[in-house]
C-alpha positions as CSV (number, residue, x, y, z in Angstrom):
1,M,0.1,-0.2,0.0
2,A,1.5,3.3,-1.0
3,P,1.6,6.2,1.6
4,Q,-0.8,8.8,0.9
5,T,0.4,12.3,0.1
6,T,-1.4,15.3,0.5
7,D,-1.9,17.0,-2.5
8,S,-1.9,20.6,-2.1
9,R,-4.5,20.7,-5.2
10,D,-6.9,19.2,-2.5
11,D,-6.4,22.4,-0.8
12,D,-7.7,24.2,-3.9
13,R,-11.0,22.6,-3.7
14,T,-12.1,23.0,-0.2
15,V,-15.4,25.1,0.2
16,K,-15.0,28.2,2.2
17,L,-18.7,29.0,3.5
18,A,-17.5,32.5,4.0
19,E,-16.2,32.9,1.0
20,H,-19.4,31.3,-1.0
21,L,-21.4,34.0,1.5
22,A,-19.3,37.0,0.8
23,F,-19.3,36.0,-3.4
24,S,-22.9,34.8,-3.1
25,R,-26.5,36.3,-3.5
26,S,-26.8,35.5,0.1
27,F,-24.9,38.4,0.8
28,Q,-26.9,40.7,0.1
29,P,-28.8,40.5,3.7
30,L,-25.7,41.4,5.4
31,F,-24.7,44.0,2.9
32,N,-28.6,45.7,3.8
33,E,-27.9,45.7,7.0
34,G,-24.3,47.3,7.2
35,M,-25.5,49.9,5.0
36,A,-29.0,50.9,6.7
37,M,-27.0,51.0,10.0
38,V,-24.8,53.6,8.2
39,D,-27.8,55.5,7.0
40,E,-29.6,55.2,11.1
41,T,-26.4,56.2,12.3
42,A,-25.9,59.3,9.9
43,A,-29.7,60.6,10.5
44,Y,-29.4,60.0,14.3
45,L,-26.2,61.7,14.7
46,D,-27.3,64.6,12.7
47,G,-30.6,64.7,14.2
48,E,-31.7,63.3,17.6
49,G,-28.1,62.6,18.4
50,R,-27.0,66.2,17.9
51,S,-29.6,67.7,20.7
52,E,-29.1,64.6,23.2
53,A,-25.4,65.3,22.9
54,K,-26.3,69.6,24.1
55,H,-27.6,68.0,27.4
56,L,-24.7,66.1,28.8
57,S,-21.9,67.4,31.2
58,R,-18.5,68.4,29.8
59,A,-17.0,65.1,30.5
60,G,-20.0,63.3,28.9
61,A,-20.6,65.5,25.5
62,T,-16.3,65.1,25.4
63,L,-16.7,61.2,25.4
64,Y,-19.8,61.8,23.3
65,A,-17.6,63.3,20.9
66,A,-15.2,60.7,20.6
67,E,-17.3,57.9,20.5
68,S,-19.2,59.6,17.3
69,M,-15.4,59.8,15.8
70,R,-14.8,56.1,16.6
71,L,-18.6,55.1,15.6
72,T,-18.1,56.7,12.3
73,T,-14.9,55.6,11.4
74,R,-15.6,52.0,12.1
75,L,-19.0,52.0,10.0
76,M,-16.8,54.0,7.1
77,Q,-14.5,51.0,7.3
78,V,-17.7,48.1,7.6
79,A,-19.3,50.5,4.4
80,S,-15.7,50.3,2.6
81,W,-15.6,46.4,3.2
82,L,-19.0,45.9,2.2
83,L,-18.7,47.7,-1.2
84,L,-15.6,45.8,-1.9
85,Q,-17.6,42.7,-1.8
86,R,-20.2,44.1,-3.8
87,A,-18.1,44.5,-6.5
88,A,-17.0,41.7,-6.8
89,N,-19.8,39.8,-6.6
90,Q,-21.3,42.3,-9.4
91,G,-18.4,41.7,-11.5
92,D,-17.1,44.8,-11.8
93,M,-13.5,43.8,-9.6
94,S,-11.9,40.4,-10.0
95,R,-11.1,38.4,-6.3
96,S,-7.7,39.8,-6.7
97,Q,-8.4,43.2,-6.7
98,V,-10.5,43.0,-4.0
99,E,-7.8,41.6,-1.8
100,A,-5.3,44.0,-3.4
101,E,-8.1,47.0,-2.3
102,K,-9.1,45.5,1.0
103,V,-5.8,45.9,3.0
104,K,-6.5,49.0,3.3
105,V,-10.0,48.3,5.4
106,R,-9.2,48.3,9.2
107,L,-11.6,45.8,10.7
108,E,-11.8,45.4,14.8
109,G,-8.9,48.0,15.3
110,L,-10.5,50.6,17.4
111,G,-11.7,50.6,20.6
112,T,-14.1,51.8,22.7
113,A,-14.6,54.0,25.9
114,K,-17.5,51.5,28.1
115,E,-15.4,51.6,30.9
116,S,-15.0,55.3,30.9
117,P,-17.3,56.7,34.3
118,Q,-19.3,58.8,31.5
119,Y,-20.2,56.1,29.2
120,G,-23.6,55.2,30.9
121,E,-23.9,59.2,30.8
122,L,-24.3,59.2,27.1
123,P,-27.4,58.4,25.6
124,E,-29.2,55.0,25.1
125,R,-30.2,54.9,21.5
126,F,-26.4,56.0,20.9
127,R,-24.6,53.5,23.3
128,D,-26.9,51.2,20.8
129,L,-25.5,52.2,17.6
130,V,-22.1,52.2,19.4
131,E,-22.9,48.2,20.9
132,R,-24.5,46.9,16.9
133,A,-21.5,48.6,15.2
134,I,-19.1,46.9,17.0
135,K,-21.0,43.6,16.8
136,L,-21.7,44.3,12.6
137,E,-17.5,44.9,12.6
138,R,-16.8,41.6,14.5
139,R,-18.7,39.6,12.2
140,I,-17.8,40.8,9.1
141,A,-14.1,40.5,10.6
142,M,-14.6,37.4,11.0
143,L,-16.0,36.4,7.6
144,D,-12.8,38.8,6.6
145,R,-10.6,36.4,8.1
146,E,-12.2,33.2,7.1
147,I,-12.0,34.2,3.1
148,Y,-8.5,36.1,3.1
149,G,-6.7,35.1,6.4
150,S,-5.6,37.0,9.4
151,A,-3.4,40.0,7.6
152,A,-0.2,41.3,9.5
153,P,0.0,44.5,11.1
154,V,0.2,47.5,9.6
155,E,4.0,48.2,11.2
156,E,4.7,44.6,9.7
157,R,4.0,45.9,6.5
158,G,6.1,48.9,6.7
159,E,2.6,50.9,6.2
160,T,2.2,54.1,7.8
161,S,-1.5,54.6,8.3
162,N,-4.0,57.5,6.9
163,P,-7.0,56.3,7.6
164,V,-8.8,58.5,5.7
165,G,-6.5,58.3,3.0
166,Q,-7.6,54.5,2.6
167,Q,-11.1,55.6,3.0
168,I,-11.0,58.1,0.0
169,D,-9.3,55.0,-2.2
170,L,-11.7,52.8,-1.3
171,L,-14.6,54.9,-2.0
172,R,-12.7,55.5,-5.6
173,T,-12.2,51.9,-5.9
174,A,-15.8,51.1,-4.8
175,F,-17.2,53.8,-7.3
176,H,-14.9,53.2,-10.0
177,G,-13.4,56.8,-9.5
């Protein structure tokens, strides 16, 4: 009996469920959820959130401003990833193009100030948005790791981080700009 050898071609035939999800029609509900979260957050921060923030203490208002920045940055990262996946789904970008562009997306890179004494002072709806955005980001980060593997930290790749420039590049790519 001949010893069994592992053929690398067998690895290429392995079906990754996460990859199947991200590159199939079943991706649409996740895309819709993410974009709805972006819209809901923007509407809240521009309306009800703005007026609620005026009633916070100075420390609470400062925390609200910092958490708002984290929240919007987190959702921009999520939206960028979702737009790249949609571009691949629709045939606008190849998988290799998506892989090249998605390295600019940073998922699970932001902390939160939940441990701050003023966190409980923040409006309940705002805290709910923060929690939901974190959960969505974690789900997408897990999906991303399953599809593409884990990426090396920025320092190991020799890159400097410019989140705003990265987001602009991603949006240009997603909209063929």
